[in-house]
Short mmCIF file of C-alpha atoms in Angstrom, two decimals:
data_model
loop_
_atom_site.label_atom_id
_atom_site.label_comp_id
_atom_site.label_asym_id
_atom_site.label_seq_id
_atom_site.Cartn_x
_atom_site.Cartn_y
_atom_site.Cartn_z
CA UNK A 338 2.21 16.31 0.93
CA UNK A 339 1.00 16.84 -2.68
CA UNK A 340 4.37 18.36 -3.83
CA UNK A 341 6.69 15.58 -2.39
CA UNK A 342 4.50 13.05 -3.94
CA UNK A 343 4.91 14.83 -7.35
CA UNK A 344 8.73 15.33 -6.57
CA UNK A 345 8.61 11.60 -5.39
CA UNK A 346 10.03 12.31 -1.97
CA UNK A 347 8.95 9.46 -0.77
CA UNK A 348 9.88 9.37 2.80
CA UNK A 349 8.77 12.81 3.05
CA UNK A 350 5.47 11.93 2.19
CA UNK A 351 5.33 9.44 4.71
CA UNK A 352 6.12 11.89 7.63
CA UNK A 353 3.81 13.99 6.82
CA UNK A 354 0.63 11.39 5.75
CA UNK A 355 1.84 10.18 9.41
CA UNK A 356 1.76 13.54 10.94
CA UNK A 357 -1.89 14.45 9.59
CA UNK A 358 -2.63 10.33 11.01
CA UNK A 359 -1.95 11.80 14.22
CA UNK A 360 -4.32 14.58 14.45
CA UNK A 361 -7.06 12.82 12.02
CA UNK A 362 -6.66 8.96 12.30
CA UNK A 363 -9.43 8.61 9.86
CA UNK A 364 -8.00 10.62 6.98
CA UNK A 365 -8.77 9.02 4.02
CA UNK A 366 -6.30 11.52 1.58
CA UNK A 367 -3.64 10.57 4.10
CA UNK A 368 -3.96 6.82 3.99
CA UNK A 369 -4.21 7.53 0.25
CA UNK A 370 -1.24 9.25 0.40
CA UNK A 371 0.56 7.30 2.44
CA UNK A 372 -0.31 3.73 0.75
CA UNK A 373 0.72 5.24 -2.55
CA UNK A 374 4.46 6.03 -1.15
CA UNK A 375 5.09 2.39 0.47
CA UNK A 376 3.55 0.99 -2.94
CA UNK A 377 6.52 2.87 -4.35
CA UNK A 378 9.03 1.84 -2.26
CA UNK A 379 8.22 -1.26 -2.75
CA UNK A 380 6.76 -1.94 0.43
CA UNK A 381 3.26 -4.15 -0.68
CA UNK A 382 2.09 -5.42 2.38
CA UNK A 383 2.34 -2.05 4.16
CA UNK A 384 0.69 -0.41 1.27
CA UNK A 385 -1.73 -2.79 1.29
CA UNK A 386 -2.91 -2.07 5.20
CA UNK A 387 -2.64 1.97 4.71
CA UNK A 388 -5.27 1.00 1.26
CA UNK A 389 -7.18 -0.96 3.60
CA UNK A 390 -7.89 1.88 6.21
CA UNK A 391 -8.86 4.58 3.52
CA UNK A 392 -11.30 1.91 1.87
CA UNK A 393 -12.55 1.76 5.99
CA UNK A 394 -13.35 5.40 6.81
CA UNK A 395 -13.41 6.27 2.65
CA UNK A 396 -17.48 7.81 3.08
CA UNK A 397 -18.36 8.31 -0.85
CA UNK A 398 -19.72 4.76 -2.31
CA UNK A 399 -17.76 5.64 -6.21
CA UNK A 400 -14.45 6.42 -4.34
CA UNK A 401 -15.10 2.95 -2.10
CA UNK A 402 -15.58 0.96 -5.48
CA UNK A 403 -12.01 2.03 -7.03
CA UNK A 404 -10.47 2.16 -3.70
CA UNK A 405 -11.59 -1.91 -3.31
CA UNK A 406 -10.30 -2.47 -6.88
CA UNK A 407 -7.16 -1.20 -5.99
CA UNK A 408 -6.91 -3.43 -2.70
CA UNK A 409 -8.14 -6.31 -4.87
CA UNK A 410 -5.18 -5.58 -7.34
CA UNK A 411 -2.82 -5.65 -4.53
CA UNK A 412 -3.71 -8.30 -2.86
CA UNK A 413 -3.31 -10.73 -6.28
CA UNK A 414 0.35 -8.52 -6.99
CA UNK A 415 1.24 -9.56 -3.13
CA UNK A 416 -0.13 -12.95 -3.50
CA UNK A 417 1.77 -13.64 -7.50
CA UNK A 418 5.09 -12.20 -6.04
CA UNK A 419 4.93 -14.77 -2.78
CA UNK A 420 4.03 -18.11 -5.91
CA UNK A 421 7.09 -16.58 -7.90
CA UNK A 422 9.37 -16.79 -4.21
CA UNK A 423 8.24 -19.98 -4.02
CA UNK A 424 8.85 -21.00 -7.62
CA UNK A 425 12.31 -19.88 -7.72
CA UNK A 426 13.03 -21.54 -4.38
CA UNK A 427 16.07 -23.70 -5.56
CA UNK A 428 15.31 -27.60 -4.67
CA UNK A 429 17.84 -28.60 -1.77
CA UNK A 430 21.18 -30.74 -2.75
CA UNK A 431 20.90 -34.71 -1.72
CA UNK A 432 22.39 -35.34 0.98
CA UNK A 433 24.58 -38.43 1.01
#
């Protein structure tokens, strides 16, 4: 998993942070790993929820503390980018 991440293989990270999910659902490195692929792709809100369940079985109180700041972080990114949707919404044509 470490090598694809460096090489940025993105979806091949994911398989295999899944695969490990499957035979350890409380991996924290895999939800780590996994959370930091989707934040690549682009995919916030799934990042976000993979961040969420390392910071939940994550056992080591330093590790929790950056882990939180990192959900905090993405939670105000997630939250900016849906006030910036809404701010570029065009206002409707009159109708006549």
């Amino acid at each position: 998993m470490e090598v694809a991440l460096r090489e940025a293989d993105y979806p091949k990270v994911l398989k295999l942070a899944d695969e490990v999910l499957e035979l350890d659902a409380q991996s924290v490195l895999a939800f780590k790993r996994k959370a930091t692929a989707l934040y690549a792709t682009k995919k916030y809100e799934d990042s976000l929820r993979a961040l969420r369940s390392a910071l939940k079985f994550e056992r080591d109180g330093d590790e929790r503390k950056r882990l939180k700041a990192y959900v905090d972080a993405l939670v105000a990114l997630i939250e900016r980018g849906a006030r910036d949707k809404e701010e570029a919404r065009p206002e409707p044509l009159p109708m006549k």
